[in-house]
XYZ file of N, CA and C in Angstrom:
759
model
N 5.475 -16.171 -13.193
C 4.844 -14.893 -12.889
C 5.898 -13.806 -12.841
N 5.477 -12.417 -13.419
C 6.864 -11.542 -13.872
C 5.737 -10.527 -12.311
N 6.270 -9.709 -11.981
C 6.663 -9.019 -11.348
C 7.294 -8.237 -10.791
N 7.595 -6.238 -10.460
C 8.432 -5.882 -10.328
C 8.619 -5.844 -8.703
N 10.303 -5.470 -8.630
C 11.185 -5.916 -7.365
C 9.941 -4.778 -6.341
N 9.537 -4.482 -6.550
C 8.866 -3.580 -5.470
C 7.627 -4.189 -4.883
N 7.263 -4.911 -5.382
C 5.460 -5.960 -5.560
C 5.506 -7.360 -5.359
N 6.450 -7.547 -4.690
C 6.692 -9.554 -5.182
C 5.088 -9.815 -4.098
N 4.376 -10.514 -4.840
C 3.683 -11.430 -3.897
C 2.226 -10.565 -3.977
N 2.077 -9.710 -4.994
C 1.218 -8.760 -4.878
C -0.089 -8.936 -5.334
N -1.470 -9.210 -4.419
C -2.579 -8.503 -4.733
C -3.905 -10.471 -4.834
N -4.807 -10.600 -5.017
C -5.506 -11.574 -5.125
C -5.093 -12.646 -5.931
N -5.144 -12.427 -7.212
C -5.059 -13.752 -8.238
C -3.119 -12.760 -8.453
N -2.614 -14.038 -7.949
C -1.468 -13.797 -8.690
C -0.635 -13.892 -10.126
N -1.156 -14.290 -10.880
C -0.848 -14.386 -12.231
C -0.746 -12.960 -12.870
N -1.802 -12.008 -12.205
C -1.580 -10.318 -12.517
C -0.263 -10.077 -12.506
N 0.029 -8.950 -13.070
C 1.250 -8.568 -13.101
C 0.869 -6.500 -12.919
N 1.879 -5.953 -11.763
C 1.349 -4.954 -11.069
C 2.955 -3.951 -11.180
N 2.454 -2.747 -11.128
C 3.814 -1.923 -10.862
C 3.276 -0.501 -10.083
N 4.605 0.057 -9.617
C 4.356 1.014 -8.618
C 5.561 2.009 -9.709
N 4.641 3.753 -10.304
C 6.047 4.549 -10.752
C 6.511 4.933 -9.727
N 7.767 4.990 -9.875
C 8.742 5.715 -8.563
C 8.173 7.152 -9.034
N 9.053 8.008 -7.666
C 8.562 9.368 -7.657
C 9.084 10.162 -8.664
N 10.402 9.889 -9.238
C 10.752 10.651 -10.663
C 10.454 10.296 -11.524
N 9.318 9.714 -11.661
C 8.379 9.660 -13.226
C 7.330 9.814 -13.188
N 6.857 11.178 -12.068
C 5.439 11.271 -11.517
C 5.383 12.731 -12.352
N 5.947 13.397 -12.979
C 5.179 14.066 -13.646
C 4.309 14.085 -14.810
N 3.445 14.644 -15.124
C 2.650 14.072 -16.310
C 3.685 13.448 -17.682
N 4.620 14.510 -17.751
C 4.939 14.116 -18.975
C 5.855 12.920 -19.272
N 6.511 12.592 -17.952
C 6.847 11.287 -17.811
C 6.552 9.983 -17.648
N 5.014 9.644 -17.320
C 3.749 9.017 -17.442
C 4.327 7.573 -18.531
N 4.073 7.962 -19.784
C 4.330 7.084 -20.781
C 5.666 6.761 -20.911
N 6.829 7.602 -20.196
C 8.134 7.089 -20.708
C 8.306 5.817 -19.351
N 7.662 6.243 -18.184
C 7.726 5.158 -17.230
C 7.307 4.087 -17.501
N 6.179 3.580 -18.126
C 5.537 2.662 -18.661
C 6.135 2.215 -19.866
N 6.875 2.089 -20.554
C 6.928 1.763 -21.596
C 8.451 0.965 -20.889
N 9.249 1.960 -20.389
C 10.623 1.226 -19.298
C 9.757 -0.035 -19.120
N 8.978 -0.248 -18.133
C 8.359 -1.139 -17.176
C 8.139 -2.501 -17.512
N 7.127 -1.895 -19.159
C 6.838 -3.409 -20.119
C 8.106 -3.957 -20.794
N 9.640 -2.512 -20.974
C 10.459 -3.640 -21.542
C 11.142 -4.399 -20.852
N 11.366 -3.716 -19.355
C 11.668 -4.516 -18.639
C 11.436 -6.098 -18.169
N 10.031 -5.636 -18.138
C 8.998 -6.849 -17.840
C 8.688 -8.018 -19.093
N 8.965 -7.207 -20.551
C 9.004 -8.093 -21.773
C 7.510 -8.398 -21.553
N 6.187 -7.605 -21.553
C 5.352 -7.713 -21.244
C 4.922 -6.375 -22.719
N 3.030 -7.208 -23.084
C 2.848 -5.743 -23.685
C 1.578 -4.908 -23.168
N 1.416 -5.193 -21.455
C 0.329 -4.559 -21.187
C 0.905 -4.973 -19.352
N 0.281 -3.609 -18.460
C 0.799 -4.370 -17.146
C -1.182 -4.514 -16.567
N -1.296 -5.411 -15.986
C -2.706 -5.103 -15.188
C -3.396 -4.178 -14.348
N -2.268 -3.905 -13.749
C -2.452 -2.632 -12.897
C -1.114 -1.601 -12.504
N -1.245 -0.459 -13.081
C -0.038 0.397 -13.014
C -0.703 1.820 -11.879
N 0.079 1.412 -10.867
C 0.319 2.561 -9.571
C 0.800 3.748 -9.278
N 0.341 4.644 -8.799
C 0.716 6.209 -8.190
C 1.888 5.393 -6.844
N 3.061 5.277 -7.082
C 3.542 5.185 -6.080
C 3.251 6.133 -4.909
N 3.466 7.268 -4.968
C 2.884 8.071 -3.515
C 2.576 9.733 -4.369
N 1.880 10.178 -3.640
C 1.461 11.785 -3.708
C 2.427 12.903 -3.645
N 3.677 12.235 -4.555
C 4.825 13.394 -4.554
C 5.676 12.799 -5.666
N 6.331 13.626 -6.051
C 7.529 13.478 -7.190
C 8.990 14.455 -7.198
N 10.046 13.345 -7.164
C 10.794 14.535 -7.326
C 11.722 14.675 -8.519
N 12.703 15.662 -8.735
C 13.525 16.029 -9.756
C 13.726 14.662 -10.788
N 13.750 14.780 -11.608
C 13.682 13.281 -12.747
C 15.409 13.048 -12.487
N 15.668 12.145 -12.191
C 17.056 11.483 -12.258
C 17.903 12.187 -10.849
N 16.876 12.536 -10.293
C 17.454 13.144 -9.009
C 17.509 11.743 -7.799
N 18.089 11.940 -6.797
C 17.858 11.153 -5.506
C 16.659 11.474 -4.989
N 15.962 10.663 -4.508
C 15.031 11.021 -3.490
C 14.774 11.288 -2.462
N 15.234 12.872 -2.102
C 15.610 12.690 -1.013
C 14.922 14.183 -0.619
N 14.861 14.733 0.619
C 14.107 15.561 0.615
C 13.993 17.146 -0.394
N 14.706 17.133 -0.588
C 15.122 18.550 -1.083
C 15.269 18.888 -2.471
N 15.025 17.127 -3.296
C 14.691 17.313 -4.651
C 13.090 16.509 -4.244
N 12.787 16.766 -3.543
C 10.856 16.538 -3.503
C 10.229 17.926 -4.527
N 8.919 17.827 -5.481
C 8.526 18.736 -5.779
C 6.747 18.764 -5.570
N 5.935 19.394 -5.577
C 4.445 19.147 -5.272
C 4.181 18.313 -6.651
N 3.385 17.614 -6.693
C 2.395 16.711 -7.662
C 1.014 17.358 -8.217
N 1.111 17.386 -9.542
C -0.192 17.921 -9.978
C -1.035 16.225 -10.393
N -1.821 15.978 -9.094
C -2.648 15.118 -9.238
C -3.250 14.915 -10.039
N -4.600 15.758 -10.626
C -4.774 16.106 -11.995
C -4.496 16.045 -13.032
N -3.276 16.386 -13.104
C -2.538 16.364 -14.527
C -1.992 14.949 -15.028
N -1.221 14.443 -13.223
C -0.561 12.758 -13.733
C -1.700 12.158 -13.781
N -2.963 12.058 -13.427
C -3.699 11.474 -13.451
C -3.714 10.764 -14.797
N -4.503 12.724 -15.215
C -5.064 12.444 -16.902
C -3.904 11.494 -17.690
N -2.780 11.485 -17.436
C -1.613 10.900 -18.065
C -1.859 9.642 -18.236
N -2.410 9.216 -16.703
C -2.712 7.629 -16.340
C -3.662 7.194 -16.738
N -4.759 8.412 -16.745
C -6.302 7.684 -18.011
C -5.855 7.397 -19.423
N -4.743 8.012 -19.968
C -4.594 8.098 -21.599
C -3.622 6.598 -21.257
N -2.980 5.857 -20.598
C -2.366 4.724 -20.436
C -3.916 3.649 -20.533
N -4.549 3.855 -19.778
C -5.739 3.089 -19.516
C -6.251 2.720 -21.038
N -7.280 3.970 -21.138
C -7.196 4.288 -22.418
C -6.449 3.246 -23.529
N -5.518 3.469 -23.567
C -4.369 2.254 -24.773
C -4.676 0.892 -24.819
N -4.962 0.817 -23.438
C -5.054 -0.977 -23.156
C -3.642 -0.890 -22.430
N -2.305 -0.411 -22.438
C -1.240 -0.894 -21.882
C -1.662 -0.980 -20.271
N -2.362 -0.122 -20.034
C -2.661 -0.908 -18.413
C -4.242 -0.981 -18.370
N -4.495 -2.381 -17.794
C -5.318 -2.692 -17.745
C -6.427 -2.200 -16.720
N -5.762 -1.923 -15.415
C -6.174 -1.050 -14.229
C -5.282 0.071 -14.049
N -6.155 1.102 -13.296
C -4.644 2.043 -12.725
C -5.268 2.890 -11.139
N -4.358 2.851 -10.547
C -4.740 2.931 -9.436
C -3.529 3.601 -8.580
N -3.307 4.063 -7.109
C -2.670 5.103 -6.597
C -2.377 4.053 -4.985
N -1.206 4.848 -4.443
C -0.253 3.900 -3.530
C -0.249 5.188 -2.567
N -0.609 5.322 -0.922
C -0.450 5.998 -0.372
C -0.793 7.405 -0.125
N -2.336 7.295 -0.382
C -2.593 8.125 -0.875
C -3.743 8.409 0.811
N -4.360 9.328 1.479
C -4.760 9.799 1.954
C -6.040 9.783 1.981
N -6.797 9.906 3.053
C -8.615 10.133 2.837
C -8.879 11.970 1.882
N -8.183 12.375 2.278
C -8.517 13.864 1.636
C -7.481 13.565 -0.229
N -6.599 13.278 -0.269
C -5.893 13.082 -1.379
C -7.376 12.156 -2.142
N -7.384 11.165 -1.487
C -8.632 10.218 -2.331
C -10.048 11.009 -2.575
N -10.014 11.736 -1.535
C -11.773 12.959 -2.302
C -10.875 13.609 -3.330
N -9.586 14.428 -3.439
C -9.455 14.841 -4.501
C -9.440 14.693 -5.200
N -8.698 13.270 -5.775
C -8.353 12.751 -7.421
C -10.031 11.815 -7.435
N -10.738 11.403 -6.544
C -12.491 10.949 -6.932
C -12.943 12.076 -7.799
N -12.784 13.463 -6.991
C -13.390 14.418 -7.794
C -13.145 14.810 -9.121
N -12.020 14.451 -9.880
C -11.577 15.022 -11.254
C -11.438 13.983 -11.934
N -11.564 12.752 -11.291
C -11.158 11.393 -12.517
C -12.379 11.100 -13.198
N -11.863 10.935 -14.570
C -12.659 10.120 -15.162
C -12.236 8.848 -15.048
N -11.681 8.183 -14.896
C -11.423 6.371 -14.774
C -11.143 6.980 -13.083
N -11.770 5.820 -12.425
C -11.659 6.159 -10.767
C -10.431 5.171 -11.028
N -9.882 5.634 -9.450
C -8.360 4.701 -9.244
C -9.590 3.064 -8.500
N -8.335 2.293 -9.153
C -9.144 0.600 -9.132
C -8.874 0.255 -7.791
N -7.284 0.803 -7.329
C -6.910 0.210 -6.134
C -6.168 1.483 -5.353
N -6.212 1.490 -4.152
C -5.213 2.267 -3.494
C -4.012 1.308 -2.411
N -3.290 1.211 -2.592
C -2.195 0.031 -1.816
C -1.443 0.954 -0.447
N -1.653 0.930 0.800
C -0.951 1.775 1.648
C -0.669 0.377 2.660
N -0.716 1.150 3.852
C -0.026 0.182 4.924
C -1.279 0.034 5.814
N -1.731 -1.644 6.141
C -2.897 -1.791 6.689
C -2.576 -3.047 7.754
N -3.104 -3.058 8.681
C -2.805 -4.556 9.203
C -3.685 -4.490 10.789
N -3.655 -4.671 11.683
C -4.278 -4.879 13.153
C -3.552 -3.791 13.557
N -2.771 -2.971 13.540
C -2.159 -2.064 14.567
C -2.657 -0.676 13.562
N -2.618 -0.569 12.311
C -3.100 0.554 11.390
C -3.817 -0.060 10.518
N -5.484 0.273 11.350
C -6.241 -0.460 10.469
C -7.008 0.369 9.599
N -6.518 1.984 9.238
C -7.406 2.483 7.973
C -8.905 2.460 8.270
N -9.506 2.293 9.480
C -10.863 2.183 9.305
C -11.485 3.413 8.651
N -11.064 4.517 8.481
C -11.743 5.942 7.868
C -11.201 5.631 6.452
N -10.271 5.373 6.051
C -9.698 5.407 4.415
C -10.589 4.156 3.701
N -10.621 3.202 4.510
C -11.631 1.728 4.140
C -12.857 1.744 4.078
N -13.386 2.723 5.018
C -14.653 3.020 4.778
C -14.999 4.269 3.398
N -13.796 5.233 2.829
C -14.182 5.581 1.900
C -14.351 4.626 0.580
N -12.734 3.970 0.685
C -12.294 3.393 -0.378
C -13.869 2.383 -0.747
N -14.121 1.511 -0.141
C -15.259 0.680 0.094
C -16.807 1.370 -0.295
N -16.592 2.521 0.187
C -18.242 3.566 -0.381
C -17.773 3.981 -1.808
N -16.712 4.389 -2.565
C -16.648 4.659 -3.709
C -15.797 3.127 -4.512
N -16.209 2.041 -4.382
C -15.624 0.731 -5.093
C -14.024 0.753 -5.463
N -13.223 1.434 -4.367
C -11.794 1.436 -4.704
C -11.092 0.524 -3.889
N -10.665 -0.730 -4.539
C -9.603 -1.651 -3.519
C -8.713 -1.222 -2.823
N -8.865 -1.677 -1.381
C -7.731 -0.965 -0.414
C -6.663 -2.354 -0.679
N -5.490 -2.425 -0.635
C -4.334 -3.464 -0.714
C -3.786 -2.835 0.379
N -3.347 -3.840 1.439
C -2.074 -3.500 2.057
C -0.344 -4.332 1.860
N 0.139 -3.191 1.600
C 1.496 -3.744 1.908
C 1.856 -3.442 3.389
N 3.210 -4.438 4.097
C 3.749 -4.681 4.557
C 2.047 -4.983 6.263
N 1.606 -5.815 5.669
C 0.496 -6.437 6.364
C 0.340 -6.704 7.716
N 1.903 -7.190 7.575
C 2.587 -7.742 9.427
C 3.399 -6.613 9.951
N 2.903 -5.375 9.501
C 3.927 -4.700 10.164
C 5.196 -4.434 10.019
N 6.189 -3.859 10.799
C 7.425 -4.500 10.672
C 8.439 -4.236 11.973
N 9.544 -5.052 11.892
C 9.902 -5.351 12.882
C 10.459 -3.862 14.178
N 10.853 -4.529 15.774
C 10.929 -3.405 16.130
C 12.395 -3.002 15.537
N 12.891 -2.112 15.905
C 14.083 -1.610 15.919
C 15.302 -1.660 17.124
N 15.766 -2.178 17.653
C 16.895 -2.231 18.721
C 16.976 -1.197 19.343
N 15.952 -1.377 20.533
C 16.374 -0.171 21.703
C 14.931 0.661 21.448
N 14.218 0.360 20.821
C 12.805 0.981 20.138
C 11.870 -0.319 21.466
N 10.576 0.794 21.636
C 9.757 0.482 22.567
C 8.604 0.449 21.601
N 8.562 0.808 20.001
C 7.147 1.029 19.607
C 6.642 -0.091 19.109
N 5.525 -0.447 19.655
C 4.503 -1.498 19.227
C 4.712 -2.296 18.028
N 4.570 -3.681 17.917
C 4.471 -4.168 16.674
C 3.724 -5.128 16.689
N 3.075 -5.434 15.178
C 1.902 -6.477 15.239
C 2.528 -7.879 15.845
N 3.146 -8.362 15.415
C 3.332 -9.734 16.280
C 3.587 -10.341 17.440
N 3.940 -9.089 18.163
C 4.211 -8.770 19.592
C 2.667 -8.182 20.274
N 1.844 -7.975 19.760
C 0.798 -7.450 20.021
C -0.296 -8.021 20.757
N -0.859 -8.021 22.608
C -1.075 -9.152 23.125
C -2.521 -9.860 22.427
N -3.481 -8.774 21.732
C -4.878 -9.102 21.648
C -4.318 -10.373 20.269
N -3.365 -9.834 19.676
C -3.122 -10.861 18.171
C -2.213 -11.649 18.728
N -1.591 -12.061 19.865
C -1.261 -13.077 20.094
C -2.268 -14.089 20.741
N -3.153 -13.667 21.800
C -4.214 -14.355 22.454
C -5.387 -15.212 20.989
N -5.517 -14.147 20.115
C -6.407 -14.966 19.199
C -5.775 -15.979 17.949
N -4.201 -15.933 18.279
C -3.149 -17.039 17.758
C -3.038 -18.088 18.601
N -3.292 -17.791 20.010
C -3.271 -18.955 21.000
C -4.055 -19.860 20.668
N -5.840 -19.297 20.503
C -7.400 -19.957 20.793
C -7.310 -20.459 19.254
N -6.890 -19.948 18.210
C -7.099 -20.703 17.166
C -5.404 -21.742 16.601
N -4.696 -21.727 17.740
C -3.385 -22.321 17.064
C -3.178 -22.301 16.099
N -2.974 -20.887 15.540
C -2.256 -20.302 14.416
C -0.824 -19.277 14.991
N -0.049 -19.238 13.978
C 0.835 -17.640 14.170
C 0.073 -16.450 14.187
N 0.646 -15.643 15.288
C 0.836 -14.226 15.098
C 0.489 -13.581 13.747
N 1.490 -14.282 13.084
C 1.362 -13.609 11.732
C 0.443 -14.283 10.812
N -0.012 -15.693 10.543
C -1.322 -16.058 9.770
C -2.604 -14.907 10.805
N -2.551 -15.172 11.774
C -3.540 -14.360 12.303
C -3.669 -13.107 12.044
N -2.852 -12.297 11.530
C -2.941 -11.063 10.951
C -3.158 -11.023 9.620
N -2.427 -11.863 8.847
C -2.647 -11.663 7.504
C -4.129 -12.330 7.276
N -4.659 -13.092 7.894
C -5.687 -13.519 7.695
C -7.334 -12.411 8.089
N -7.240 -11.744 9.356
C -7.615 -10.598 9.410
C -7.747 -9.149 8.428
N -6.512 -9.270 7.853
C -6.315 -8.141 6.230
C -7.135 -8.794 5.505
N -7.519 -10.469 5.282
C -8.178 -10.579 4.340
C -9.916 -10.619 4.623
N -9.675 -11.189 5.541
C -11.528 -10.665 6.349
C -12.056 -9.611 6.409
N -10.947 -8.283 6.389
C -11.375 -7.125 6.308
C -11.813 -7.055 4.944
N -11.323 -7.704 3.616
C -11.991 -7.752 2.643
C -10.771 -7.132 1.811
N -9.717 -6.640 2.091
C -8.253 -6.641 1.769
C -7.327 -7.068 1.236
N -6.733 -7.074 0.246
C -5.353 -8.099 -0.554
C -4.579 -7.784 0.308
N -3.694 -8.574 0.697
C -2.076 -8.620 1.657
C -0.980 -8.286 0.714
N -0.079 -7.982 1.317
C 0.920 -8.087 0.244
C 2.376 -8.716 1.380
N 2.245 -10.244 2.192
C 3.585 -10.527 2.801
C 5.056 -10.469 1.919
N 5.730 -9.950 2.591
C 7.364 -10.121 1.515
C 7.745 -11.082 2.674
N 9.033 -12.227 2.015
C 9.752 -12.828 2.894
C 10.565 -13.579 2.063
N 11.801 -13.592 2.158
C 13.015 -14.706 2.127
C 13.337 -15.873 2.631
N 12.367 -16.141 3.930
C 12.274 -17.494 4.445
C 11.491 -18.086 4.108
N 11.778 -19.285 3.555
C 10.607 -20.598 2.838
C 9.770 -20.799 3.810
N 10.215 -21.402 4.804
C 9.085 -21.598 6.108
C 7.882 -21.091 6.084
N 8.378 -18.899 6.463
C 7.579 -18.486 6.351
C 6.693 -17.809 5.427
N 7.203 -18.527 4.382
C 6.187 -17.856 2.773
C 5.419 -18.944 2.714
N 5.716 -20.462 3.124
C 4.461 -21.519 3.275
C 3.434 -21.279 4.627
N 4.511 -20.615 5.532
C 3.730 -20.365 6.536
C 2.443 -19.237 5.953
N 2.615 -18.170 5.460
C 2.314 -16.675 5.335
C 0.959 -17.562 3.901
N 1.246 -18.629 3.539
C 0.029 -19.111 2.413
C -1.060 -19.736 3.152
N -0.843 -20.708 4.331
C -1.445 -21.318 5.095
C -2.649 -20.549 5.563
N -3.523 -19.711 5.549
C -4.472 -18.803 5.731
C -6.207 -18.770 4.916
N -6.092 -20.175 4.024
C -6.925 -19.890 3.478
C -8.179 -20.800 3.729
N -7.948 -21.858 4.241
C -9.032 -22.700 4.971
C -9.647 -23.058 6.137
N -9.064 -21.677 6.665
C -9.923 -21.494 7.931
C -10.054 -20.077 8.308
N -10.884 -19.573 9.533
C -11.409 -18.215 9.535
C -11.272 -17.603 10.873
N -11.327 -16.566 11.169
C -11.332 -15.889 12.737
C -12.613 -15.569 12.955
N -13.255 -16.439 14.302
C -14.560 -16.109 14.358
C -15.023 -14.798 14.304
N -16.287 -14.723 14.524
C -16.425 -12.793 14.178
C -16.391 -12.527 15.888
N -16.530 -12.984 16.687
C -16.180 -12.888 18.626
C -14.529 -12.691 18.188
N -13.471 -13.023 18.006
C -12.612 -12.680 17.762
C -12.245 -11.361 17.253
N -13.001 -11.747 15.911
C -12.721 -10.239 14.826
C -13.001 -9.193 15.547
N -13.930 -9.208 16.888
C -14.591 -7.942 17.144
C -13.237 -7.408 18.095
N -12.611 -8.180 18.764
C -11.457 -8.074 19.359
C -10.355 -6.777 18.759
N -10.444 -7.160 17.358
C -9.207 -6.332 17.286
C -9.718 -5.119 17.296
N -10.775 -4.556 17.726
C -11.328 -3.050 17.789
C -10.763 -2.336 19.192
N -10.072 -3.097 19.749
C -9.848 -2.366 21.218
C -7.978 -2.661 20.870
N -7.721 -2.563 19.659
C -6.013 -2.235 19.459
C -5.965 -1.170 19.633
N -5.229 -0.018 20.287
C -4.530 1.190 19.790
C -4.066 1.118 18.653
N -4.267 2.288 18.093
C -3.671 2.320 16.691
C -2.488 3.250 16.487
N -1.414 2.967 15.731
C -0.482 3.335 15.920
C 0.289 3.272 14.387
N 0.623 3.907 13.555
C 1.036 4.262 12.099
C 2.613 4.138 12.041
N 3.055 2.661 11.707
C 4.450 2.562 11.925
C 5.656 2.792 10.681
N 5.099 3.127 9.811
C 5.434 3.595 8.586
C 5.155 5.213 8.011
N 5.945 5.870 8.677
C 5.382 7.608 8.736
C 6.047 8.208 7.798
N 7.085 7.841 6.938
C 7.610 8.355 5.774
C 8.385 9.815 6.343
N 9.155 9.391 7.462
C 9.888 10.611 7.500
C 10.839 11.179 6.969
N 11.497 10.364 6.013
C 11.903 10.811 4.900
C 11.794 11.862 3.888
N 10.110 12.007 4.172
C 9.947 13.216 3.080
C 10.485 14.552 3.816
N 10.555 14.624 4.944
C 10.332 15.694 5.647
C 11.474 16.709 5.604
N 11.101 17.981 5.486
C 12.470 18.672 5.839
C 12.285 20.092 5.460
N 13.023 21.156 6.695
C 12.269 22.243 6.842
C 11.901 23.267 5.825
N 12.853 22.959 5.154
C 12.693 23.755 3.030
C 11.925 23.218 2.040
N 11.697 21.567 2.861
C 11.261 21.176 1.123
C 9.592 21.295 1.307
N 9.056 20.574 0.613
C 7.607 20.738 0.809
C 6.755 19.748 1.795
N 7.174 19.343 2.343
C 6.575 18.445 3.573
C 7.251 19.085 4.974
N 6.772 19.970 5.779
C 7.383 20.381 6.728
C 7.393 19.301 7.880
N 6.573 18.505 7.978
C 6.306 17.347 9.117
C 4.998 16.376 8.177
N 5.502 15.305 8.934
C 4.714 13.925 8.439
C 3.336 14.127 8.118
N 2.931 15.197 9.324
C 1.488 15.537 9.266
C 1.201 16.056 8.197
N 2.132 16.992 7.473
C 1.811 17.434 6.152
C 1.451 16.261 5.167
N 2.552 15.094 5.164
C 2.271 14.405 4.041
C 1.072 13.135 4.081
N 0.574 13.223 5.230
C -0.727 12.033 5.478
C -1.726 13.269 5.784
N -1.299 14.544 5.347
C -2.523 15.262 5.841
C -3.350 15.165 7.027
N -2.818 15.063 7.973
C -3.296 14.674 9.546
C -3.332 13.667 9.632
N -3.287 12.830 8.956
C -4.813 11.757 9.107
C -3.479 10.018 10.045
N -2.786 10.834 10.656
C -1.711 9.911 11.541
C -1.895 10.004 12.562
């Protein structure tokens, strides 16, 4: 299975083969030169599903870093991404991080709707407003980084595996923390996307598929606080075009 370094482990039937454009090949006219990199890379002559990495682009061959950020004509890369469709070189195409208001926008002007939207989903950010669109207009929600991720040293903020309601329903069903979450992403009706370097836990992180969290359980995780541990503050900065996080999730954090 070929796969790029950004996707390992990505999406339902794994035999697909999936990519995410980085942000300097998000303008329209760079569209086809990204894709065409991708398949020679990949030695592939079609990808299954080719991704809006996120709702911004910056300077082509620039760093990514705040200050070569530029606004995204949604619209425009779109149409770029229908004329890929279009070809056959991608088979799906679909958008990464994208927003409840970003997702009414590009619904409203596409002709090929996006297939999938891939953001960050799991028991602590569970998307219930973005899932309930994605789900009313037939767009797959995927989450990456499923389990969360770890705390930080000297950091007090919440994390799924530490989390008491997802440890208590790891107790009653003697599972992990973490099958218990990733298994939850998939009850929600969700592709996971676990990354890991430990064998253990990549047999561990497969172990999820022959058994279930009762729905007395499932109802449980509705009394998590929710808490968005992936805020992309990176984009931020007082010149460029994201003045605060809130700008770039459009409230919705």
């Amino acid at each position: 299975m070929l796969l790029s370094r950004l996707d390992i482990g990505i999406l339902i039937v794994l035999q697909h083969t999936t990519t995410r454009r980085r942000s300097g090949n998000q303008a329209p006219e760079d569209v086809l030169e990204g894709l065409e990199t991708t398949l020679e890379d990949l030695q592939l002559d079609y990808l299954d599903l080719f991704l809006i990495h996120a709702p911004l682009r910056s300077k082509k061959g620039a760093t990514p870093t705040p200050e070569n950020f530029l606004p995204i004509d949604i619209p425009a890369t779109w149409g770029a991404m229908e004329k890929l469709y279009n070809s056959g070189k991608a088979r799906a195409i679909g958008v990464s991080n994208f927003s409840c208001k970003k997702m009414e926008d590009l619904l409203a002007i596409a002709r090929v709707p996006p297939a999938v939207n891939q953001v960050e989903s799991h028991p602590i950010w569970q998307q219930i407003k973005l899932r309930e669109l994605c789900q009313s207009k037939g767009v797959h929600l995927s989450a990456y980084s499923p389990l969360g991720k770890a705390r930080s040293p000297g950091s007090e903020r919440p994390t799924v595996l530490s989390n008491p309601i997802v440890i208590s329903v790891a107790e009653k069903l003697q599972r992990t923390p973490a099958q218990v979450a990733l298994r939850w992403g998939l009850q929600m009706g969700q592709s996971i996307i676990p990354k890991s370097t430990n064998e253990a836990r990549i047999k561990e992180n497969l172990n999820i598929f022959d058994w279930s969290i009762p729905e007395d359980l499932m109802a449980k995780f509705s009394e998590i606080q929710q808490v968005k541990m992936l805020r992309a503050e990176f984009v931020v900065h007082p010149q460029g075009i994201f003045k605060t996080v809130e700008d770039f999730w459009d409230g919705e954090i």
